[in-house]
Short mmCIF file of C-alpha atoms in Angstrom, two decimals:
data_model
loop_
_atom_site.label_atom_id
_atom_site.label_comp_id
_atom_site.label_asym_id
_atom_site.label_seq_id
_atom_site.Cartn_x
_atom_site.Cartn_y
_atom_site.Cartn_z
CA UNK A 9 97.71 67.63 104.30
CA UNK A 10 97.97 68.64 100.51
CA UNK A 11 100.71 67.34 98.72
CA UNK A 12 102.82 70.11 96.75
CA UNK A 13 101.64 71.31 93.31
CA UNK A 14 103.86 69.77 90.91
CA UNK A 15 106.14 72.02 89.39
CA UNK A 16 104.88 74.17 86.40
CA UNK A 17 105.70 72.69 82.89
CA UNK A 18 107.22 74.05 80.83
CA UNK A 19 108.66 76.39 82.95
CA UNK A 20 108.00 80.56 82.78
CA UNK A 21 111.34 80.92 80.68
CA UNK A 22 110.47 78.12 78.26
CA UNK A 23 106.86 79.25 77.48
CA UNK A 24 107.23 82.53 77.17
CA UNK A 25 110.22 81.01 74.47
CA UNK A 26 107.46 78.66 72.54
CA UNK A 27 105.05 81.63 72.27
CA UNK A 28 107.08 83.92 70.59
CA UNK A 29 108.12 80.50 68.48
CA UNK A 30 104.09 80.24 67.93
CA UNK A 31 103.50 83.96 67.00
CA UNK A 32 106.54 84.31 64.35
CA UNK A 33 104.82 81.39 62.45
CA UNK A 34 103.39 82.32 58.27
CA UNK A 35 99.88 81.62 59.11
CA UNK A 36 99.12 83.89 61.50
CA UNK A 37 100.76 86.85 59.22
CA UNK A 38 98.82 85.34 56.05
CA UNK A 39 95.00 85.16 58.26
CA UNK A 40 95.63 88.95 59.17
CA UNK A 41 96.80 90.00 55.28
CA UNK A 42 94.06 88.23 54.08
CA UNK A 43 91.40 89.24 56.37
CA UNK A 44 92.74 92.89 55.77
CA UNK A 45 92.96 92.18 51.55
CA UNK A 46 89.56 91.03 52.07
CA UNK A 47 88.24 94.24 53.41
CA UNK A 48 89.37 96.18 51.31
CA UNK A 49 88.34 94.16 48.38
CA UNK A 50 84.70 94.80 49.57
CA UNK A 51 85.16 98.21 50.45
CA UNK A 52 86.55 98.71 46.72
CA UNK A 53 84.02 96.77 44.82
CA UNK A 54 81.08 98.73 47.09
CA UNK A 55 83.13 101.70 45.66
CA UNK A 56 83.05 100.85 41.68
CA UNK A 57 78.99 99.57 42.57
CA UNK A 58 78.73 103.15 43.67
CA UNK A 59 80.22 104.96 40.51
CA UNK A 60 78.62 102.51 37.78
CA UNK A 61 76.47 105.04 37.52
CA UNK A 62 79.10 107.88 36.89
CA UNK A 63 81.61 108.11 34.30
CA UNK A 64 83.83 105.52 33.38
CA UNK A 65 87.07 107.66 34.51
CA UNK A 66 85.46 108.02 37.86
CA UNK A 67 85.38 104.20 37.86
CA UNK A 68 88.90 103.81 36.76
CA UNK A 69 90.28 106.62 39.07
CA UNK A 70 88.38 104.68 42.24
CA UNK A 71 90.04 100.77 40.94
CA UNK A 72 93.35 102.30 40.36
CA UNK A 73 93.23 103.91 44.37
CA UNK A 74 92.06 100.67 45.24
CA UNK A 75 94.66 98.90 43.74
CA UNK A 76 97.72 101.10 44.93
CA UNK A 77 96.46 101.06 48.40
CA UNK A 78 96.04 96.84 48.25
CA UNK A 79 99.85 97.06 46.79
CA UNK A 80 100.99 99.40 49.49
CA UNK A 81 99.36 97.43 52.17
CA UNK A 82 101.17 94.03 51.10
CA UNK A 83 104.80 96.14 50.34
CA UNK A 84 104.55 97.74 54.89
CA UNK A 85 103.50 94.08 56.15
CA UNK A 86 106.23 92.21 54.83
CA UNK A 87 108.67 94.90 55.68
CA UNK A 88 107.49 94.89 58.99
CA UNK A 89 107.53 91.04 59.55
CA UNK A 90 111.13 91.33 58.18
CA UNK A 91 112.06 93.87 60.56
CA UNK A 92 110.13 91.97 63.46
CA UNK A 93 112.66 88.61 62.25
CA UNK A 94 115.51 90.88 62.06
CA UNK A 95 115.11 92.73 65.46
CA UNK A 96 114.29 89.41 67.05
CA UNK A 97 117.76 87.95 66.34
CA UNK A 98 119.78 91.14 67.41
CA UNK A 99 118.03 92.37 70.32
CA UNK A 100 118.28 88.62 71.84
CA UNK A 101 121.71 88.43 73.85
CA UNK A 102 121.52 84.81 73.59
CA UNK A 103 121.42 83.82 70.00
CA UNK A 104 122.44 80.30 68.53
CA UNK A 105 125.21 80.98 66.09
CA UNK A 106 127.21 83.21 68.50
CA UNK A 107 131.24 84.30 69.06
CA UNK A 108 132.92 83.37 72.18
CA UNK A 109 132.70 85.53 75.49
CA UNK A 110 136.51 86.20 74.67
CA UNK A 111 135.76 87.18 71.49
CA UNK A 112 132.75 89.12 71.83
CA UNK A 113 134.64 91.05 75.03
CA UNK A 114 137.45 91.49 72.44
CA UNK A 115 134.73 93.21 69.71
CA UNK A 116 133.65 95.64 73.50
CA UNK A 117 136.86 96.85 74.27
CA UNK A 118 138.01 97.96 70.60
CA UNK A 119 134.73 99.41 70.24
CA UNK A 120 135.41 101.51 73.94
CA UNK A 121 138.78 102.57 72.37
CA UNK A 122 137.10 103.66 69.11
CA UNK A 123 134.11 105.51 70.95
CA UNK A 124 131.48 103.62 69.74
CA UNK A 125 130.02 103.36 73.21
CA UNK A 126 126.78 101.96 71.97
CA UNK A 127 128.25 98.81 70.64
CA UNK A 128 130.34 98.33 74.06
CA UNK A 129 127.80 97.62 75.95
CA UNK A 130 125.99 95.79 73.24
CA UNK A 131 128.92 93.68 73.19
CA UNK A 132 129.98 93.69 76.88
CA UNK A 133 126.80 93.07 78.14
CA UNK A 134 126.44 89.83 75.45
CA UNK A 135 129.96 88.48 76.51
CA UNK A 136 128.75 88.79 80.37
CA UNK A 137 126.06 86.57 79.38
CA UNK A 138 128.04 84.25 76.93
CA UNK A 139 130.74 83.86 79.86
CA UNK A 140 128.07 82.92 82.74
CA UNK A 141 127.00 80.19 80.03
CA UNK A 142 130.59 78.88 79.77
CA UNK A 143 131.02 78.49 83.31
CA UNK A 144 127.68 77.12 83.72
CA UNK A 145 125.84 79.37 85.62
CA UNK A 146 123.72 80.59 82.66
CA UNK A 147 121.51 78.27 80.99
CA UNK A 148 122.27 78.34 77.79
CA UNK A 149 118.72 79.35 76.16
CA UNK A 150 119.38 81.28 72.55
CA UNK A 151 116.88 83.97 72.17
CA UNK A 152 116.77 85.12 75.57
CA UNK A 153 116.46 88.51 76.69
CA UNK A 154 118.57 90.85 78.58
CA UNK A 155 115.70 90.81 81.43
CA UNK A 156 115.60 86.74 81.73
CA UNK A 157 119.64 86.47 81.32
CA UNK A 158 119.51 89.27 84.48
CA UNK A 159 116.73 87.32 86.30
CA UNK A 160 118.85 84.32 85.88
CA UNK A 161 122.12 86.31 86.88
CA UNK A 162 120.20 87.76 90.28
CA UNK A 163 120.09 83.97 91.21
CA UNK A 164 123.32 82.55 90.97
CA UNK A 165 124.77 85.94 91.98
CA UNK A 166 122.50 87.96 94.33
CA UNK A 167 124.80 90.35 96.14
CA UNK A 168 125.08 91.70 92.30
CA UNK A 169 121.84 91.40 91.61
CA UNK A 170 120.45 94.79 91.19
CA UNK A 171 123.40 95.96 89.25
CA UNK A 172 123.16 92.93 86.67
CA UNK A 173 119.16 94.71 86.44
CA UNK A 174 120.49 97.93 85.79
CA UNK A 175 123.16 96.89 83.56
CA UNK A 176 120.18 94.88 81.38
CA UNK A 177 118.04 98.28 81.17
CA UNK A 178 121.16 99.69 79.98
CA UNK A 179 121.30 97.05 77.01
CA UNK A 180 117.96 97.49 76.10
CA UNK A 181 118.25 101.56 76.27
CA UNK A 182 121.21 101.39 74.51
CA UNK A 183 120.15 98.58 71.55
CA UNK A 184 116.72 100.19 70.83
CA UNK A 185 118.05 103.51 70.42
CA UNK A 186 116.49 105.61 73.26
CA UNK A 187 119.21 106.26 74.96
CA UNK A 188 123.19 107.37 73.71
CA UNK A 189 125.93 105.19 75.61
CA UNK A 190 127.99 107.39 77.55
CA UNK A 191 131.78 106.03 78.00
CA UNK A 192 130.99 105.17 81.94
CA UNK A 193 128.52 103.24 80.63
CA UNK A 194 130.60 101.33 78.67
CA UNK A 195 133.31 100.95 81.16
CA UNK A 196 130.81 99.53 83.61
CA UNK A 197 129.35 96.92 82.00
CA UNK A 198 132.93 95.47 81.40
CA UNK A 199 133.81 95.80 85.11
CA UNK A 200 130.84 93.96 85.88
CA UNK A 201 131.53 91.71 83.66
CA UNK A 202 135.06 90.99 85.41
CA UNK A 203 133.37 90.97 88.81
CA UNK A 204 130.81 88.03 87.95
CA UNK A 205 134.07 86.37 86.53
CA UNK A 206 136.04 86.83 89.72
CA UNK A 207 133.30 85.24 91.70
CA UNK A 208 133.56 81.62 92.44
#
């Protein structure tokens, strides 16, 4: 008889957490910009080989392309590794230096009464998931996703289950902009939030 695997470390949750750790490090952003500088240092200096023969404008006009496209190049990946950082820490509903559920189900319910819908569920759904860490039913893991906080939820509550799923879609509809929050919406994920409350 074979004895049973032993248990996968780290787990799914975890690794998934030290690869995105991994991937957000300096040197793999620095190997890509230089590996992209690089090309298109040898694309320009094939370019100025090319028009030594022409006129010296010619040759200035191709270096001074060259040069605004190396300077463009470097301006869109550092905005877009600041954007990556910046999405990273508000799309996460888990995030290390957050408000209390109380607080953050305070910030939902003004924001249903001022009919910004968008930022109730933001909000609702975050102090759902800050609450369920309070009570211990959540582990608390900062940087989580609406997805693995509703994977978690479906286990500790699984008569709610698909509803916590939907209610997570609805977060990430709502948060990356693809979808308007309606006021039901809003409404919802607060009354979910008081059912997984009321459960003991």
């Amino acid at each position: 008889m074979l004895a049973p695997a032993p248990p996968l470390q780290p787990s799914g949750h975890e690794g998934r957490r030290l690869l995105r750790e991994e991937l957000a490090r300096d040197e793999y952003h620095r190997h890509l910009l230089q590996r992209i500088l690089g090309w298109l240092w040898r694309r320009l200096e094939g370019g100025i080989g090319a028009a030594s023969g022409t006129s010296v404008v010619t040759a200035f006009v191709t270096m001074l392309i060259g040069a605004v496209l190396i300077v463009g190049l470097v301006v869109l990946l550092s905005r877009v590794r600041r954007d990556r950082r910046q999405r990273a820490g508000v799309h996460a509903v888990l995030v290390d230096d957050r408000p209390s559920a109380s607080e953050l189900r305070r910030r939902a319910e003004a924001a249903v009464v001022e009919g910004r819908y968008a930022d109730a569920v933001t909000d609702g759904f975050r102090a759902l998931a800050v609450r369920q860490v309070e009570r211990g039913r959540l582990h608390d893991q900062p940087g989580a996703t609406a997805h693995e906080v509703a994977a978690s939820l479906a286990t500790s509550y699984p008569s709610h289950g698909d509803r916590v799923g939907r209610t997570a879609d609805l977060f990430d509809a709502t948060l990356y902009g693809d979808r308007p929050a309606s006021p039901e919406d809003a409404t919802g994920v607060l009354e979910l939030d008081d059912v997984l409350a009321g459960v003991r």
